[in-house]
Coordinates of C-alpha atoms in Angstrom, one line a residue:
X22 CA 91.7 129.4 61.8
X23 CA 90.3 127.1 59.1
X24 CA 86.7 127.5 58.2
X25 CA 86.4 123.7 58.2
X26 CA 87.6 123.2 61.7
X27 CA 85.3 120.8 63.6
X28 CA 83.5 122.5 66.5
X29 CA 82.3 120.9 69.8
X30 CA 80.6 122.4 72.8
X31 CA 83.1 120.8 75.2
X32 CA 86.5 119.2 74.7
X33 CA 87.8 116.9 77.4
X34 CA 91.5 115.9 77.5
X35 CA 92.2 112.5 78.8
X36 CA 90.0 109.4 79.4
X37 CA 91.3 108.5 82.9
X38 CA 88.9 108.5 85.9
X39 CA 88.5 112.3 85.9
X40 CA 87.9 112.5 82.2
X41 CA 85.4 109.8 82.3
X42 CA 83.4 111.4 85.2
X43 CA 83.6 114.8 83.4
X44 CA 82.0 113.2 80.3
X45 CA 79.4 111.5 82.3
X46 CA 78.5 114.7 84.3
X47 CA 78.3 116.8 81.2
X48 CA 76.1 114.4 79.3
X49 CA 73.8 113.7 82.3
X50 CA 73.3 117.5 82.6
X51 CA 72.1 117.8 79.0
X52 CA 75.4 118.7 77.2
X53 CA 75.7 115.9 74.6
X54 CA 78.2 117.6 72.3
X55 CA 81.2 116.4 74.2
X56 CA 84.4 115.1 72.6
X57 CA 87.3 113.5 74.6
X58 CA 90.8 113.1 73.2
X59 CA 92.7 110.2 74.7
X60 CA 96.3 109.8 73.5
X61 CA 96.4 106.0 74.3
X62 CA 94.4 103.2 72.8
X63 CA 92.3 102.6 75.9
X64 CA 90.6 104.3 78.8
X65 CA 91.9 104.4 82.4
X66 CA 94.8 106.7 82.2
X67 CA 97.8 105.5 84.3
X68 CA 95.7 102.5 85.4
X69 CA 96.0 101.0 81.9
X70 CA 99.2 99.0 82.5
X71 CA 101.8 99.0 79.6
X72 CA 105.3 97.4 79.3
X73 CA 106.2 100.5 77.3
X74 CA 108.3 102.7 79.6
X75 CA 107.6 105.8 77.4
X76 CA 103.9 105.5 78.1
X77 CA 102.6 106.7 81.6
X78 CA 101.5 103.6 83.4
X79 CA 101.3 101.9 86.9
X80 CA 103.8 99.1 87.6
X81 CA 102.7 95.5 87.7
X82 CA 102.4 95.2 91.4
X83 CA 100.3 98.4 92.0
X84 CA 97.2 98.4 94.1
X85 CA 95.1 101.4 95.2
X86 CA 96.1 102.9 98.5
X87 CA 92.6 104.1 99.4
X88 CA 90.2 101.3 100.0
X89 CA 87.6 100.0 97.6
X90 CA 84.8 101.7 99.5
X91 CA 86.5 105.1 99.6
X92 CA 87.7 105.0 96.0
X93 CA 84.4 104.1 94.2
X94 CA 82.4 106.6 92.2
X95 CA 79.4 107.8 94.2
X96 CA 76.8 106.3 91.7
X97 CA 78.7 103.2 90.9
X98 CA 80.1 101.0 93.8
X99 CA 83.0 98.6 93.1
X100 CA 82.0 94.9 93.0
X101 CA 81.6 93.4 96.4
X102 CA 83.9 90.5 95.5
X103 CA 86.8 93.0 95.0
X104 CA 89.3 93.0 97.9
X105 CA 89.7 96.0 100.2
X106 CA 92.6 97.3 98.1
X107 CA 92.0 96.2 94.4
X108 CA 94.9 95.6 91.9
X109 CA 95.5 97.9 88.9
X110 CA 93.8 95.2 86.7
X111 CA 90.6 95.3 88.8
X112 CA 90.6 99.1 88.9
X113 CA 90.9 99.2 85.1
X114 CA 88.0 96.7 84.7
X115 CA 86.0 98.9 87.0
X116 CA 86.6 102.0 84.9
X117 CA 85.7 100.1 81.7
X118 CA 82.5 98.9 83.3
X119 CA 81.7 102.5 84.3
X120 CA 82.3 103.7 80.8
X121 CA 80.1 101.0 79.3
X122 CA 77.3 101.7 81.8
X123 CA 77.1 105.3 80.8
X124 CA 77.9 104.8 77.2
X125 CA 80.9 107.0 77.3
X126 CA 83.0 105.4 74.6
X127 CA 81.0 107.1 71.8
X128 CA 82.4 110.5 73.1
X129 CA 86.1 109.3 73.1
X130 CA 88.6 109.5 70.3
X131 CA 91.5 107.1 71.0
X132 CA 95.1 107.6 69.9
X133 CA 94.2 111.3 69.6
X134 CA 96.2 113.8 71.5
X135 CA 95.8 117.6 72.0
X136 CA 99.1 119.2 71.0
X137 CA 98.1 122.7 71.9
X138 CA 95.2 124.8 73.2
X139 CA 94.8 128.5 72.5
X140 CA 92.2 130.9 73.8
X141 CA 90.3 132.6 71.0
X142 CA 89.0 136.2 71.0
X143 CA 85.4 134.9 71.5
X144 CA 86.5 133.0 74.7
X145 CA 86.5 129.6 73.0
X146 CA 89.4 127.3 72.3
X147 CA 91.4 126.5 69.3
X148 CA 93.0 123.0 69.5
X149 CA 95.6 121.3 67.5
X150 CA 94.9 117.6 67.4
X151 CA 97.3 114.8 66.4
X152 CA 95.8 111.4 65.5
X153 CA 96.3 108.5 63.2
X154 CA 95.2 110.7 60.3
X155 CA 97.7 113.4 61.0
X156 CA 97.4 116.9 62.5
X157 CA 94.2 119.0 62.2
X158 CA 92.4 121.8 64.0
X159 CA 89.3 121.7 66.2
X160 CA 87.5 124.3 68.2
X161 CA 85.5 124.2 71.4
X162 CA 83.5 126.4 73.6
X163 CA 84.9 124.9 76.8
X164 CA 88.0 122.9 77.6
X165 CA 88.4 120.4 80.4
X166 CA 92.0 119.3 81.0
X167 CA 92.0 115.8 82.8
X168 CA 95.4 114.7 81.6
X169 CA 96.6 113.8 85.2
X170 CA 99.3 115.4 87.4
X171 CA 101.5 112.2 87.2
X172 CA 101.7 112.4 83.4
X173 CA 105.1 114.1 83.4
X174 CA 107.7 112.9 85.9
X175 CA 109.5 115.2 88.3
X176 CA 113.2 114.3 88.7
X177 CA 115.1 116.0 91.5
X178 CA 118.5 117.5 90.6
X179 CA 121.3 115.7 92.4
X180 CA 125.0 116.5 91.8
X181 CA 125.8 113.3 89.9
X182 CA 128.5 111.5 88.0
X183 CA 126.7 108.2 88.6
X184 CA 127.9 105.0 86.7
X185 CA 124.9 102.9 87.5
X186 CA 121.5 102.8 85.9
X187 CA 119.0 105.6 86.7
X188 CA 115.3 105.6 86.1
X189 CA 112.3 107.5 87.4
X190 CA 109.5 105.6 89.1
X191 CA 107.3 106.4 86.1
X192 CA 109.6 104.1 84.1
X193 CA 109.5 101.3 86.6
X194 CA 107.3 98.3 85.6
X195 CA 108.5 95.2 87.6
X196 CA 111.2 93.6 89.6
X197 CA 112.6 92.0 86.4
X198 CA 116.2 92.9 85.8
X199 CA 116.8 94.0 89.5
X200 CA 117.7 90.5 90.7
X201 CA 120.9 90.5 92.8
X202 CA 121.3 94.3 92.3
X203 CA 122.1 97.0 95.0
X204 CA 119.3 99.6 94.6
X205 CA 118.7 103.1 96.1
X206 CA 115.1 104.4 96.0
X207 CA 115.0 108.1 96.5
X208 CA 111.8 109.3 98.2
X209 CA 109.4 107.9 100.8
X210 CA 106.0 108.5 99.2
X211 CA 103.5 105.8 98.2
X212 CA 105.3 104.8 94.9
X213 CA 108.7 104.9 96.5
X214 CA 107.7 102.6 99.3
X215 CA 105.8 100.2 97.1
X216 CA 108.7 99.9 94.7
X217 CA 111.3 99.5 97.5
X218 CA 109.1 96.7 99.2
X219 CA 108.8 94.9 95.9
X220 CA 112.5 95.2 95.0
X221 CA 113.5 93.9 98.4
X222 CA 112.1 90.6 97.5
X223 CA 114.7 90.0 94.6
X224 CA 117.5 92.6 95.0
X225 CA 120.7 92.1 97.0
X226 CA 120.2 95.3 98.9
X227 CA 117.6 98.1 98.9
X228 CA 118.1 101.5 100.5
X229 CA 115.3 104.2 100.9
X230 CA 116.6 107.8 100.9
X231 CA 114.3 110.2 102.9
X232 CA 114.7 113.9 102.7
X233 CA 112.5 114.5 105.8
X234 CA 110.5 112.3 108.2
X235 CA 107.4 110.8 106.7
X236 CA 104.2 109.4 108.3
X237 CA 104.1 105.8 107.0
X238 CA 100.9 104.1 108.1
X239 CA 99.7 100.5 107.7
X240 CA 96.8 100.0 105.2
X241 CA 94.6 98.3 107.8
X242 CA 93.8 98.6 111.5
X243 CA 91.9 95.9 113.3
X244 CA 91.5 94.2 109.9
X245 CA 89.7 97.3 108.4
X246 CA 91.1 99.7 105.9
X247 CA 92.6 102.7 107.6
X248 CA 90.7 105.3 105.6
X249 CA 87.4 103.6 106.6
X250 CA 88.5 103.8 110.2
X251 CA 89.5 107.4 109.7
X252 CA 86.1 108.2 108.2
X253 CA 84.5 107.5 111.6
X254 CA 86.1 110.7 113.0
X255 CA 85.7 112.9 110.0
X256 CA 82.9 114.9 111.7
X257 CA 85.0 115.8 114.7
X258 CA 86.8 119.2 115.0
X259 CA 90.4 119.2 113.7
X260 CA 92.1 119.4 117.1
X261 CA 90.2 116.2 118.1
X262 CA 91.0 114.4 114.9
X263 CA 94.7 115.3 115.3
X264 CA 94.7 114.1 118.9
X265 CA 93.1 110.8 118.0
X266 CA 95.4 110.2 115.1
X267 CA 98.5 110.9 117.1
X268 CA 97.4 108.6 119.9
X269 CA 96.2 105.9 117.4
X270 CA 99.6 106.0 115.6
X271 CA 101.5 105.7 118.9
X272 CA 99.3 102.7 119.9
X273 CA 99.4 100.8 116.6
X274 CA 102.8 101.9 115.3
X275 CA 104.8 102.5 118.5
X276 CA 107.8 104.7 117.8
X277 CA 109.0 105.1 114.2
X278 CA 112.6 104.5 115.5
X279 CA 111.6 100.9 116.1
X280 CA 111.4 100.5 112.3
X281 CA 114.7 102.5 111.7
X282 CA 112.6 105.4 110.5
X283 CA 113.1 109.1 111.7
X284 CA 110.3 110.3 114.0
X285 CA 107.9 112.7 112.1
X286 CA 107.7 116.0 113.9
X287 CA 105.1 117.7 111.7
X288 CA 101.4 117.7 112.3
X289 CA 99.8 114.4 111.3
X290 CA 97.4 116.1 108.9
X291 CA 99.9 118.5 107.4
X292 CA 100.9 116.3 104.4
X293 CA 99.7 113.2 102.6
X294 CA 100.7 110.0 104.5
X295 CA 102.3 107.0 102.9
X296 CA 99.9 104.1 103.3
X297 CA 102.0 100.9 103.1
X298 CA 102.1 97.7 105.2
X299 CA 104.8 95.9 103.2
X300 CA 107.5 98.4 103.7
X301 CA 107.2 98.3 107.5
X302 CA 107.6 94.5 107.2
X303 CA 110.6 94.9 105.0
X304 CA 112.1 97.3 107.5
X305 CA 111.7 95.1 110.4
X306 CA 113.1 92.1 108.4
X307 CA 116.2 94.2 107.5
X308 CA 115.5 93.9 103.8
X309 CA 115.2 97.7 103.4
X310 CA 117.7 100.2 105.0
X311 CA 116.8 103.9 105.6
X312 CA 119.2 106.6 104.5
X313 CA 119.1 110.4 104.9
X314 CA 118.7 112.9 102.0
X315 CA 120.8 112.1 98.9
X316 CA 123.3 114.8 98.3
X317 CA 125.7 113.6 95.5
X318 CA 126.8 110.6 93.5
X319 CA 130.1 109.6 92.1
X320 CA 130.8 106.4 90.2
X321 CA 128.7 103.8 92.1
X322 CA 128.8 105.6 95.4
X323 CA 126.1 107.8 96.8
X324 CA 126.7 110.4 99.6
X325 CA 124.0 111.4 102.0
X326 CA 123.3 114.6 104.0
X327 CA 124.4 112.9 107.3
X328 CA 127.9 112.1 105.8
X329 CA 127.2 108.4 105.2
X330 CA 127.7 106.9 101.8

């Protein structure tokens, strides 16, 4: 280790929402020697939209799936003029306001990434930093990793000799280039349904491949965000919440088969639901078709687990 290595009490990796709140909390509790390394040129993490598909970023139509009220920092409400589900631009502006309010930017080094972190004998950390000046070494007593779990995409392995274009949702930015195309979206989570609903507006045909039944829930009930409504029953025992949710979904959704979706058989609280109103509309309009699990691809043909292609 170089004797000239810069030392800090705490090093934070990433200036997204978790990194920002980590800096704020540390400084507020008297730890001022905090340095944050952010690989990009701005705060916000994935919420800082970029056309560069090599850079982690939201897509241009992205909005938060949890409501404004439930997504705000406890000590910093989102502006009242924001809609119930703000866009990525509004969310980024909110993070920027939070950083400015707490004067966090002085702790952040932009275009600076942590290439490696090694535990030292004294319990501290030896960090290799790459920035615009090159590569150098720093040390820290404590390390907070807030790089985000969406930073590296997970791509399922499918037996494939596919002739068409393939891309992960992390590379998707907009509907541009998808006009008139036939598209298969693999997955039924929040990003998959968002993208499928957007592509259905311009593509010739959109299919959504689901490995297992998924609870897809509209974002609002009686004109109020669904998470705000759910918050009203948070204090009840689990069995009561499950019962209310099952009955509520049956009342407000009906049978999933009415949308062409497989009926979920798992407990309603067993996994993260997909909150998306648009995909339900696209299903009822016939603009998105549901397929079973993707098994293999050959040429421009996809085979599914139920034998369809």
